[in-house]
Amino acid sequence: MGVQLKEISMRLSLARGIVAAALSAALAATLAAVTPSSAAEPDAGLALTYQPVVAADGRFRAIEVTLRFRGAASGVTIVDLPDEWGGFDKLYNYLGDIRAEGATLAPSSDPAKIALRHAPGAPIVLRYLVCGANRAEQLQDGEVVNDYRPLIQPTWFHLIGDAVVARPEHLDGDTPASFSVRGMPAGTRFASDLEHPGLTVDGLIESIAVGGDFRLIDAGHVARLAVRGSFATRDDAGWTQSFRRVAAAMSEYWGNDAGRYLVTIIPFAPPGPGATSIGGTGRGDAFAFFATTNALPEMLDRLMTHEMAHSWVNARIGGFSDTVPEAEQFWLSEGFTDFTSWRALVRAGVWTPEQYFAQFNDALREYDASPLRAAPNKEAARLFWTDEKAQRLAYLRGMLFAHWADDRLRRAPGGSSMRNLLLAMQAAAPAARSDAVTLFSAEAQRRDAAIGEGIARFIDRGEPIALPADMLAACGTLRQFERLVFDRGFDVDATLANDRIIAGVAQDGPAWQAGMRDGMTLIGRSGGEIGNSQSEIAYDVDDGGTKRTLRYMPQGRARETVREFALHDLSPPAARQACIGALSR
């Protein structure tokens, strides 16, 4: 899953995609039955094929998806169509021209499902066309929302399995699967994390596939990059060097490499002057990357490292529990991913201690200012897919809890650390057959019984995480101070709900004093950090046909107590090395 950084957008979209207009006649649904004799035997439990539909001028128009499988023994197979994923819903509206061989399509009252009637266990071929989404830029408070819908442009396409692959309900996730692609036009490229044997149905769903004017780069160690377009801050050589540094950092931290890995990289224009956005979603053994062309290299490295860390967290330390909602486990899967990726970057020399604690302090301020900071884990998890603050809380709470646990482990007899504990989890996971949260609790309890109570307090009950002032004392000191609260000075939610017509400007507030008035049109944010009252914010507005940039300190009248890690003077080589050593254990 993607993560959100200050001044960059990594969140799953909270806005719903506007469903594209009616499909053209060529893509209209035709629920036609054909004779069973025309159905081919499936190549595996579920065989998936992508084939582009290409116009005479060589432009991509759609993708034909073919699924081959044996129907249910009952003679009725229910097929789940793509529906809700990544903040978008009704994804089945991008599917059309549905046809079945070896079965008859029966009426279904649920638009997210189709029913097939057939001879018991009959071989079935299901085909449909995927039409691309309308890619009008989607902005939230000046930040771009990552578009996880099917993207089919004239010269390229981008397909996330959750958004395009239908799934027969009677086939479980471990069912063997296979994949193929056909009909790619000459001179175009194709890349997917499905291009290997040993696939499963779950693997087809959790996949990424891109094609068209991409450049395929061999990054070494059976890893590849698929890049299109250009970036102002990084060329192909820079992408390759960055990936190899990140991969080496993660491999060194965990003692083994990620193995087969694919990163797909889609550029887009900045949403406004000075605005930067990066984001994406992990796909198990791949990462679908979106970034503005002006994204800074250190931002790109951080996100890439986070997503590659998911090759270990949770994949190799116990996985997810099937009996607990996934969102209730995200504090570990996302928070520990941030913790391990940051530590790995310092350990490998990619980040300096200054870079590490800049990220740490940003996260700490965001956590301390979160309106959900004290929400119990179950409550925050229930809100995860609809509330951005709940999404961020999982990352922040888990990352800070990892720092708290790391400090406890270092002080415990034997002087352990979070890295030692995670490596023990990696070694124990294959035989333990336990989910990561349960395995972490058991391994932590062996080292320090207080960590189990810490999970109950800071995660389950939502008590604010108390970090000791001398945490990582070799690097600096955690201190507290007061500051003015963050206040935009206008009602951003009402503004966005009102077609970006500015509403709720507080008279004599910071935005008012900068010249903002109700009725202006919000173009976007071009400076500042959401949540940081110490950083000047800038909004571009349309004032009666004239574009203006309003800059001001987003500070309210109330004060709040915030925490910050203050670094010691690390200019002496011995002091710097001591800090790096503390972050590397």
Coordinates of C-alpha atoms in Angstrom, one line a residue:
M1 CA 0.0 0.0 0.0
G2 CA 1.1 3.5 -0.7
V3 CA 2.1 5.9 2.2
Q4 CA 1.4 9.6 2.5
L5 CA 4.2 12.1 3.1
K6 CA 4.1 15.8 4.0
E7 CA 3.7 17.8 0.8
I8 CA 3.1 14.7 -1.2
S9 CA 0.1 12.6 -1.8
M10 CA 0.3 8.9 -1.1
R11 CA -3.2 8.3 0.2
L12 CA -5.7 6.1 -1.4
S13 CA -8.4 8.2 -3.1
L14 CA -11.3 9.2 -0.9
A15 CA -13.1 10.6 -3.9
R16 CA -15.1 8.3 -6.0
G17 CA -14.2 8.1 -9.7
I18 CA -16.9 9.4 -12.0
V19 CA -18.0 6.5 -14.1
A20 CA -17.1 7.0 -17.7
A21 CA -19.9 7.7 -20.1
A22 CA -21.7 4.8 -21.7
L23 CA -19.4 2.5 -23.6
S24 CA -19.4 2.7 -27.4
A25 CA -21.4 0.2 -29.3
A26 CA -18.3 -1.8 -29.9
L27 CA -18.0 -2.2 -26.1
A28 CA -21.7 -2.6 -25.2
A29 CA -22.6 -5.6 -23.2
T30 CA -23.8 -8.6 -25.1
L31 CA -25.0 -11.4 -22.9
A32 CA -24.9 -14.1 -25.5
A33 CA -24.7 -17.9 -24.8
V34 CA -22.8 -20.3 -27.1
T35 CA -22.6 -24.0 -27.3
P36 CA -20.3 -25.8 -24.8
S37 CA -18.3 -27.4 -27.6
S38 CA -16.6 -24.1 -28.4
A39 CA -15.0 -23.8 -24.9
A40 CA -11.3 -24.7 -24.7
E41 CA -9.8 -26.6 -21.8
P42 CA -8.3 -24.3 -19.2
D43 CA -4.5 -24.2 -19.0
A44 CA -4.5 -24.1 -15.2
G45 CA -7.1 -23.7 -12.4
L46 CA -7.6 -20.2 -13.8
A47 CA -5.9 -19.0 -16.9
L48 CA -5.8 -15.2 -17.6
T49 CA -5.0 -13.6 -21.0
Y50 CA -4.7 -9.9 -21.9
Q51 CA -5.0 -8.8 -25.5
P52 CA -5.1 -5.2 -26.6
V53 CA -7.8 -3.9 -28.9
V54 CA -5.8 -1.7 -31.3
A55 CA -7.3 0.8 -33.8
A56 CA -6.1 1.1 -37.4
D57 CA -3.8 4.0 -36.4
G58 CA -2.1 1.8 -33.8
R59 CA -3.8 3.4 -30.8
F60 CA -5.0 1.3 -27.9
R61 CA -8.8 1.3 -27.5
A62 CA -9.5 -1.4 -25.0
I63 CA -8.1 -4.6 -23.5
E64 CA -9.8 -7.9 -24.1
V65 CA -9.6 -10.1 -21.0
T66 CA -10.0 -13.9 -21.3
L67 CA -10.5 -16.3 -18.3
R68 CA -10.4 -20.0 -18.7
F69 CA -11.5 -22.3 -15.9
R70 CA -13.8 -25.2 -14.9
G71 CA -17.2 -24.2 -13.7
A72 CA -18.5 -25.1 -10.2
A73 CA -19.6 -28.7 -9.6
S74 CA -23.1 -27.4 -8.9
G75 CA -23.6 -26.3 -12.5
V76 CA -23.9 -22.6 -11.4
T77 CA -20.8 -20.4 -11.2
I78 CA -20.9 -17.0 -9.7
V79 CA -18.2 -14.6 -10.9
D80 CA -17.2 -11.6 -8.9
L81 CA -16.5 -8.5 -11.1
P82 CA -14.2 -5.7 -10.0
D83 CA -16.1 -3.4 -7.7
E84 CA -14.6 -1.4 -4.8
W85 CA -10.8 -1.0 -4.6
G86 CA -8.3 1.7 -3.9
G87 CA -11.0 4.3 -3.1
F88 CA -12.9 3.8 -6.3
D89 CA -16.2 1.9 -6.6
K90 CA -18.4 0.3 -9.4
L91 CA -15.3 -0.7 -11.2
Y92 CA -17.4 -3.2 -13.1
N93 CA -18.7 -0.2 -15.2
Y94 CA -15.4 -0.3 -17.1
L95 CA -16.2 -3.9 -18.3
G96 CA -18.3 -4.6 -21.3
D97 CA -19.1 -7.0 -24.1
I98 CA -19.2 -10.0 -21.7
R99 CA -19.3 -13.3 -23.4
A100 CA -19.2 -16.9 -22.2
E101 CA -18.3 -20.1 -24.0
G102 CA -19.3 -23.4 -22.4
A103 CA -22.0 -21.6 -20.3
T104 CA -25.0 -19.4 -20.5
L105 CA -25.0 -16.0 -18.8
A106 CA -27.9 -15.8 -16.4
P107 CA -29.6 -12.7 -15.0
S108 CA -28.0 -11.3 -11.8
S109 CA -29.6 -8.8 -9.4
D110 CA -26.1 -7.7 -8.2
P111 CA -24.3 -5.6 -10.9
A112 CA -21.0 -6.6 -9.3
K113 CA -21.6 -10.3 -10.1
I114 CA -22.5 -12.5 -13.1
A115 CA -24.0 -15.9 -13.0
L116 CA -23.1 -18.7 -15.4
R117 CA -25.2 -21.9 -16.0
H118 CA -23.4 -24.9 -17.4
A119 CA -22.8 -28.6 -17.1
P120 CA -21.3 -29.5 -13.7
G121 CA -17.5 -28.9 -13.8
A122 CA -17.6 -27.8 -17.5
P123 CA -14.7 -26.0 -19.1
I124 CA -15.6 -22.3 -19.5
V125 CA -14.1 -19.4 -21.4
L126 CA -15.2 -16.0 -20.2
R127 CA -14.3 -12.9 -22.2
Y128 CA -14.9 -9.2 -21.7
L129 CA -13.5 -5.9 -22.8
V130 CA -12.0 -3.4 -20.4
C131 CA -12.5 0.3 -21.3
G132 CA -10.2 2.9 -19.9
A133 CA -11.3 5.5 -17.3
N134 CA -11.5 9.2 -18.1
R135 CA -8.3 10.6 -16.7
A136 CA -9.4 14.1 -15.8
E137 CA -7.0 15.3 -13.1
Q138 CA -8.4 14.6 -9.6
L139 CA -7.3 17.0 -6.9
Q140 CA -7.9 17.1 -3.2
D141 CA -6.6 20.2 -1.5
G142 CA -4.2 20.7 -4.3
E143 CA -2.9 17.2 -4.3
V144 CA -3.3 14.6 -7.0
V145 CA -5.2 11.5 -6.2
N146 CA -3.6 8.3 -7.6
D147 CA -5.8 6.7 -10.3
Y148 CA -6.0 3.0 -9.7
R149 CA -8.8 2.5 -12.3
P150 CA -8.1 0.8 -15.6
L151 CA -6.0 3.4 -17.6
I152 CA -6.0 2.9 -21.4
Q153 CA -4.5 5.8 -23.3
P154 CA -3.7 6.0 -27.0
T155 CA 0.0 5.0 -26.5
W156 CA -0.1 3.0 -23.2
F157 CA -2.2 1.2 -20.7
H158 CA -1.9 0.5 -17.0
L159 CA -4.0 -2.4 -15.4
I160 CA -4.2 -3.2 -11.7
G161 CA -5.6 -6.7 -11.2
D162 CA -8.1 -5.7 -8.6
A163 CA -9.7 -3.3 -11.1
V164 CA -9.8 -5.6 -14.2
V165 CA -9.7 -9.3 -13.2
A166 CA -13.1 -11.1 -12.6
R167 CA -12.9 -14.0 -10.1
P168 CA -15.0 -17.2 -10.1
E169 CA -16.2 -17.5 -6.5
H170 CA -15.6 -21.3 -6.2
L171 CA -11.9 -20.9 -6.9
D172 CA -10.0 -20.0 -3.7
G173 CA -6.9 -17.8 -3.6
D174 CA -4.4 -20.7 -3.6
T175 CA -5.8 -22.2 -6.8
P176 CA -3.1 -22.5 -9.5
A177 CA -3.2 -19.9 -12.2
S178 CA -1.4 -18.9 -15.4
F179 CA -1.0 -15.8 -17.5
S180 CA -0.3 -14.8 -21.1
V181 CA -0.5 -11.7 -23.2
R182 CA -1.2 -11.6 -26.9
G183 CA -1.4 -9.1 -29.8
M184 CA 1.0 -6.4 -28.5
P185 CA 1.7 -4.1 -31.5
A186 CA 5.2 -4.1 -33.0
G187 CA 7.5 -1.6 -31.3
T188 CA 5.6 -1.6 -28.0
R189 CA 6.6 -3.1 -24.7
F190 CA 4.8 -5.1 -22.1
A191 CA 5.7 -5.8 -18.4
S192 CA 3.8 -7.5 -15.6
D193 CA 4.6 -9.2 -12.3
L194 CA 2.6 -12.1 -13.7
E195 CA 5.4 -13.2 -16.1
H196 CA 6.6 -16.2 -14.2
P197 CA 5.3 -19.7 -13.2
G198 CA 3.8 -20.7 -9.9
L199 CA 1.0 -18.2 -10.0
T200 CA -2.2 -18.4 -7.9
V201 CA -5.7 -16.8 -8.2
D202 CA -4.7 -14.3 -5.5
G203 CA -1.6 -13.5 -7.6
L204 CA -3.7 -12.6 -10.6
I205 CA -5.8 -10.2 -8.5
E206 CA -2.8 -8.6 -6.8
S207 CA -1.0 -7.8 -10.0
I208 CA 0.1 -4.9 -12.3
A209 CA 0.5 -5.0 -16.1
V210 CA 1.6 -2.1 -18.3
G211 CA 2.1 -1.8 -22.0
G212 CA 2.9 0.6 -24.8
D213 CA 5.6 3.3 -24.9
F214 CA 7.3 2.1 -21.8
R215 CA 11.1 1.6 -21.5
L216 CA 12.1 -1.7 -19.8
I217 CA 15.2 -1.4 -17.7
D218 CA 17.1 -4.4 -16.2
A219 CA 17.8 -3.4 -12.7
G220 CA 19.7 -6.6 -11.8
H221 CA 18.8 -9.4 -9.5
V222 CA 15.8 -10.4 -11.7
A223 CA 14.3 -7.0 -11.0
R224 CA 12.9 -4.7 -13.7
L225 CA 11.7 -1.1 -14.1
A226 CA 9.0 -0.1 -16.6
V227 CA 9.2 3.7 -17.1
R228 CA 7.4 6.0 -19.5
G229 CA 7.7 9.7 -20.1
S230 CA 10.4 11.9 -18.6
F231 CA 11.2 13.4 -15.2
A232 CA 12.9 16.7 -14.5
T233 CA 14.8 15.3 -11.6
R234 CA 15.7 11.8 -12.7
D235 CA 16.7 10.0 -15.9
D236 CA 16.7 6.3 -16.6
A237 CA 20.2 5.9 -15.2
G238 CA 19.1 7.7 -12.1
W239 CA 16.1 5.4 -11.7
T240 CA 18.3 2.3 -12.1
Q241 CA 20.9 3.6 -9.6
S242 CA 18.1 4.5 -7.1
F243 CA 16.5 1.1 -7.4
R244 CA 19.7 -0.8 -6.9
R245 CA 20.6 1.3 -3.8
V246 CA 17.2 0.7 -2.3
A247 CA 17.3 -3.0 -3.1
A248 CA 20.8 -3.3 -1.6
A249 CA 19.7 -1.4 1.5
M250 CA 16.7 -3.7 2.1
S251 CA 18.6 -6.9 1.3
E252 CA 21.3 -6.0 3.8
Y253 CA 18.8 -5.1 6.5
W254 CA 16.9 -8.4 6.1
G255 CA 19.8 -10.7 5.2
N256 CA 18.2 -11.8 1.9
D257 CA 16.9 -10.1 -1.3
A258 CA 13.4 -9.4 -2.5
G259 CA 13.8 -11.7 -5.5
R260 CA 11.7 -11.1 -8.6
Y261 CA 10.4 -7.5 -8.5
L262 CA 8.9 -5.0 -11.0
V263 CA 8.4 -1.2 -10.6
T264 CA 6.1 0.5 -13.0
I265 CA 6.5 4.3 -13.2
I266 CA 3.9 6.7 -14.5
P267 CA 4.7 10.5 -14.7
F268 CA 2.2 13.3 -14.6
A269 CA 2.3 17.1 -14.5
P270 CA 2.5 18.9 -11.2
P271 CA -1.0 20.1 -10.1
G272 CA 0.3 23.6 -9.5
P273 CA 3.5 25.7 -9.2
G274 CA 5.8 24.2 -6.6
A275 CA 3.4 21.3 -5.9
T276 CA 4.8 17.8 -5.8
S277 CA 3.0 14.5 -5.5
I278 CA 4.1 10.9 -5.5
G279 CA 2.3 7.7 -4.6
G280 CA 1.3 4.3 -5.7
T281 CA 0.3 0.8 -4.5
G282 CA 2.3 -2.3 -3.7
R283 CA 1.5 -5.4 -5.6
G284 CA 3.3 -8.1 -3.6
D285 CA 6.2 -8.5 -6.0
A286 CA 5.8 -5.2 -7.7
F287 CA 5.0 -1.5 -7.1
A288 CA 2.8 0.7 -9.3
F289 CA 4.4 4.1 -9.0
F290 CA 2.8 7.5 -9.8
A291 CA 4.9 10.7 -9.5
T292 CA 4.9 14.3 -10.7
T293 CA 7.7 15.1 -13.1
N294 CA 9.3 17.4 -10.5
A295 CA 9.4 14.9 -7.6
L296 CA 12.6 15.1 -5.6
P297 CA 14.9 12.0 -5.7
E298 CA 14.8 11.6 -1.9
M299 CA 11.0 11.5 -1.9
L300 CA 11.0 8.9 -4.7
D301 CA 13.6 6.8 -2.8
R302 CA 11.6 6.9 0.4
L303 CA 8.4 5.6 -1.3
M304 CA 10.2 3.0 -3.3
T305 CA 11.9 1.7 -0.2
H306 CA 8.6 1.5 1.7
E307 CA 7.0 -0.5 -1.1
M308 CA 10.0 -2.9 -1.5
A309 CA 9.9 -3.4 2.3
H310 CA 6.5 -5.0 1.9
S311 CA 8.4 -7.9 0.3
W312 CA 9.2 -8.7 4.0
V313 CA 6.5 -6.9 6.0
N314 CA 4.2 -8.8 6.2
A315 CA 5.1 -11.3 3.4
R316 CA 7.9 -13.0 5.3
I317 CA 7.1 -12.3 8.9
G318 CA 3.7 -14.1 9.3
G319 CA 1.3 -12.5 6.9
F320 CA -2.3 -11.3 7.7
S321 CA -4.8 -13.1 9.9
D322 CA -7.9 -14.3 8.0
T323 CA -10.0 -13.9 11.1
V324 CA -9.2 -10.2 11.8
P325 CA -10.1 -7.3 9.4
E326 CA -7.0 -6.3 7.5
A327 CA -7.3 -2.7 8.5
E328 CA -6.9 -3.7 12.2
Q329 CA -3.5 -5.1 11.2
F330 CA -2.3 -2.1 9.2
W331 CA -0.5 -0.6 12.2
L332 CA 2.0 -3.4 11.9
S333 CA 2.1 -3.9 8.2
E334 CA 2.4 -0.2 7.3
G335 CA 3.9 1.2 10.4
F336 CA 6.7 -1.4 10.7
T337 CA 7.3 -1.0 6.9
D338 CA 8.1 2.6 7.5
F339 CA 10.3 1.8 10.5
T340 CA 12.3 -0.9 8.7
S341 CA 12.7 1.1 5.4
W342 CA 13.9 4.2 7.2
R343 CA 16.4 2.2 9.3
A344 CA 17.6 0.3 6.2
L345 CA 18.2 3.6 4.3
V346 CA 20.5 4.9 7.2
R347 CA 22.1 1.5 7.6
A348 CA 23.1 1.4 3.9
G349 CA 24.3 5.0 3.9
V350 CA 21.5 6.2 1.5
W351 CA 20.1 8.5 4.2
T352 CA 21.9 10.7 6.8
P353 CA 20.7 10.9 10.4
E354 CA 19.5 14.4 9.5
Q355 CA 17.2 13.0 6.8
Y356 CA 16.0 10.3 9.1
F357 CA 15.0 12.6 11.9
A358 CA 13.4 15.2 9.5
Q359 CA 11.0 12.4 8.4
F360 CA 10.6 11.3 12.0
N361 CA 9.7 14.7 13.2
D362 CA 7.2 15.3 10.4
A363 CA 5.5 12.1 11.3
L364 CA 5.6 12.8 15.1
R365 CA 4.0 16.3 14.5
E366 CA 1.3 14.7 12.3
Y367 CA 0.6 12.0 14.9
D368 CA 0.4 14.5 17.8
A369 CA -2.0 16.7 15.8
S370 CA -4.3 13.9 14.6
P371 CA -7.9 14.2 15.7
L372 CA -8.0 10.4 15.9
R373 CA -4.8 9.9 17.9
A374 CA -6.6 8.5 20.8
A375 CA -9.0 6.4 18.7
P376 CA -9.0 2.6 19.6
N377 CA -7.6 0.5 16.8
K378 CA -11.0 -1.1 15.9
E379 CA -12.5 2.4 15.5
A380 CA -9.7 3.7 13.4
A381 CA -9.7 0.5 11.3
R382 CA -13.5 0.9 10.7
L383 CA -12.8 4.4 9.3
F384 CA -9.7 3.4 7.3
W385 CA -11.2 3.4 3.8
T386 CA -13.3 6.5 4.2
D387 CA -11.2 8.8 6.4
E388 CA -7.8 10.1 5.4
K389 CA -6.8 10.7 9.0
A390 CA -7.6 7.1 9.9
Q391 CA -5.5 5.9 7.0
R392 CA -2.5 8.0 8.2
L393 CA -3.0 7.0 11.8
A394 CA -2.2 3.3 11.0
Y395 CA 1.2 4.3 9.5
L396 CA 2.1 6.8 12.2
R397 CA 0.9 4.8 15.1
G398 CA 2.7 1.6 14.0
M399 CA 5.9 3.5 13.2
L400 CA 6.0 5.3 16.5
F401 CA 5.1 2.1 18.4
A402 CA 8.1 0.4 16.6
H403 CA 10.3 3.1 18.0
W404 CA 8.9 2.6 21.5
A405 CA 9.3 -1.1 21.3
D406 CA 12.8 -0.8 19.9
D407 CA 13.7 1.4 22.9
R408 CA 12.2 -1.2 25.3
L409 CA 14.1 -4.0 23.7
R410 CA 17.4 -2.1 23.9
R411 CA 17.0 -1.5 27.6
A412 CA 15.9 -5.2 28.3
P413 CA 18.5 -7.7 29.5
G414 CA 20.5 -8.9 26.5
G415 CA 20.1 -5.7 24.6
S416 CA 18.0 -6.7 21.7
S417 CA 16.4 -4.5 19.1
M418 CA 13.4 -4.3 16.7
R419 CA 15.7 -5.5 13.9
N420 CA 16.7 -8.6 15.9
L421 CA 13.1 -9.3 16.7
L422 CA 12.0 -9.0 13.1
L423 CA 14.7 -11.2 11.9
A424 CA 13.6 -13.8 14.4
M425 CA 10.1 -13.5 13.1
Q426 CA 11.4 -14.0 9.6
A427 CA 13.1 -17.2 10.6
A428 CA 10.2 -18.5 12.7
A429 CA 7.3 -17.6 10.3
P430 CA 7.5 -20.6 7.9
A431 CA 7.0 -23.1 10.7
A432 CA 4.9 -20.9 13.0
R433 CA 1.9 -20.7 10.6
S434 CA 0.9 -17.6 12.5
D435 CA -0.1 -14.1 11.4
A436 CA 2.4 -11.3 11.9
V437 CA 0.6 -9.5 14.8
T438 CA 0.4 -12.8 16.8
L439 CA 4.0 -13.7 16.0
F440 CA 5.3 -10.3 16.9
S441 CA 3.5 -10.3 20.2
A442 CA 4.9 -13.8 21.1
E443 CA 8.5 -12.9 20.0
A444 CA 8.3 -9.6 21.9
Q445 CA 7.0 -11.1 25.0
R446 CA 10.0 -13.4 25.2
R447 CA 12.2 -10.4 25.3
D448 CA 10.2 -7.9 27.3
A449 CA 6.8 -8.6 28.8
A450 CA 5.9 -4.9 28.8
I451 CA 5.6 -4.9 25.0
G452 CA 2.5 -7.0 25.1
E453 CA 0.9 -4.4 27.5
G454 CA 2.2 -1.7 25.1
I455 CA 0.1 -3.3 22.3
A456 CA -2.9 -3.2 24.5
R457 CA -2.4 0.4 25.5
F458 CA -1.1 2.2 22.5
I459 CA -2.7 0.1 19.7
D460 CA -5.8 -1.6 21.0
R461 CA -7.0 1.2 23.4
G462 CA -5.4 4.1 21.4
E463 CA -3.5 5.7 24.3
P464 CA -1.1 8.3 23.0
I465 CA 2.4 6.8 22.5
A466 CA 4.8 8.1 25.1
L467 CA 8.4 8.1 23.9
P468 CA 11.2 8.6 26.4
A469 CA 13.3 11.8 26.1
D470 CA 16.5 9.7 25.9
M471 CA 15.3 7.4 23.2
L472 CA 18.2 7.0 20.7
A473 CA 20.4 9.1 23.0
A474 CA 23.4 8.7 20.8
C475 CA 21.7 10.9 18.2
G476 CA 19.8 13.5 20.3
T477 CA 17.0 14.2 22.7
L478 CA 13.2 14.2 22.3
R479 CA 11.8 17.5 23.6
Q480 CA 8.4 19.2 23.9
F481 CA 7.4 22.7 23.0
E482 CA 4.3 24.8 22.3
R483 CA 3.2 26.2 19.0
L484 CA 0.1 27.8 17.4
V485 CA -2.3 25.2 15.9
F486 CA -2.5 24.7 12.1
D487 CA -5.4 26.5 10.6
R488 CA -6.1 27.1 6.9
G489 CA -8.4 29.9 7.7
F490 CA -11.2 28.6 5.4
D491 CA -13.4 25.5 5.2
V492 CA -11.6 23.2 2.8
D493 CA -14.2 20.4 3.0
A494 CA -17.1 22.8 2.2
T495 CA -15.0 24.3 -0.6
L496 CA -14.3 21.0 -2.3
A497 CA -17.9 20.0 -1.9
N498 CA -18.9 23.3 -3.5
D499 CA -17.1 22.6 -6.8
R500 CA -14.0 24.4 -5.4
I501 CA -15.8 27.6 -4.8
I502 CA -14.1 28.9 -1.6
A503 CA -16.4 28.9 1.4
G504 CA -16.1 29.4 5.1
V505 CA -13.3 32.0 5.1
A506 CA -12.9 33.1 8.8
Q507 CA -13.0 36.9 9.0
D508 CA -9.7 38.2 10.4
G509 CA -8.2 34.7 10.1
P510 CA -4.9 34.0 8.3
A511 CA -6.5 33.3 4.9
W512 CA -8.7 36.5 5.2
Q513 CA -5.7 38.6 6.1
A514 CA -3.9 37.2 3.0
G515 CA -6.8 38.3 0.8
M516 CA -8.9 35.2 0.5
R517 CA -12.7 35.7 0.2
D518 CA -15.7 33.4 -0.1
G519 CA -16.7 33.0 -3.8
M520 CA -13.2 32.8 -5.2
T521 CA -12.3 29.6 -7.0
L522 CA -9.6 27.4 -5.5
I523 CA -7.2 26.3 -8.1
G524 CA -4.8 24.3 -5.8
R525 CA -2.2 24.4 -3.2
S526 CA 1.3 25.4 -4.4
G527 CA 3.2 25.5 -1.1
G528 CA 3.3 24.6 2.5
E529 CA 2.6 21.4 4.5
I530 CA -0.8 20.3 5.6
G531 CA -0.7 20.2 9.4
N532 CA 2.5 22.3 9.8
S533 CA 1.7 25.7 11.2
Q534 CA 5.4 26.7 11.0
S535 CA 5.6 26.5 7.2
E536 CA 4.1 29.2 5.0
I537 CA 1.2 27.9 2.9
A538 CA 0.3 29.1 -0.6
Y539 CA -3.0 28.7 -2.4
D540 CA -3.6 29.6 -6.1
V541 CA -7.1 31.1 -6.5
D542 CA -9.2 32.5 -9.4
D543 CA -10.4 36.0 -8.3
G544 CA -12.9 37.1 -10.8
G545 CA -10.9 35.8 -13.7
T546 CA -7.5 36.8 -12.3
K547 CA -5.2 34.1 -11.0
R548 CA -3.6 35.0 -7.6
T549 CA -1.3 33.2 -5.2
L550 CA -2.1 33.8 -1.6
R551 CA 0.7 33.1 0.9
Y552 CA 0.3 33.1 4.7
M553 CA 1.2 31.4 7.9
P554 CA -1.6 28.9 8.6
Q555 CA -1.8 29.6 12.3
G556 CA -4.9 29.7 14.5
R557 CA -5.1 31.4 17.9
A558 CA -5.0 28.2 20.0
R559 CA -1.7 26.7 21.1
E560 CA -0.7 23.0 21.2
T561 CA 2.1 21.0 22.7
V562 CA 4.2 19.2 20.1
R563 CA 7.2 16.9 20.3
E564 CA 10.4 17.0 18.3
F565 CA 13.7 15.1 18.2
A566 CA 16.6 17.5 18.5
L567 CA 19.9 16.2 17.1
H568 CA 23.2 16.6 18.9
D569 CA 26.1 18.2 17.0
L570 CA 27.0 15.3 14.7
S571 CA 29.9 17.1 13.0
P572 CA 32.6 15.1 14.9
P573 CA 33.0 11.9 13.0
A574 CA 32.8 9.8 16.2
A575 CA 29.5 11.4 17.1
R576 CA 28.0 10.8 13.7
Q577 CA 29.1 7.2 13.6
A578 CA 27.7 6.6 17.0
C579 CA 24.3 7.9 15.8
I580 CA 24.4 5.8 12.6
G581 CA 25.3 2.8 14.7
A582 CA 22.3 3.4 17.0
L583 CA 20.0 3.6 14.0
S584 CA 21.5 0.5 12.4
R585 CA 21.1 -2.0 15.2

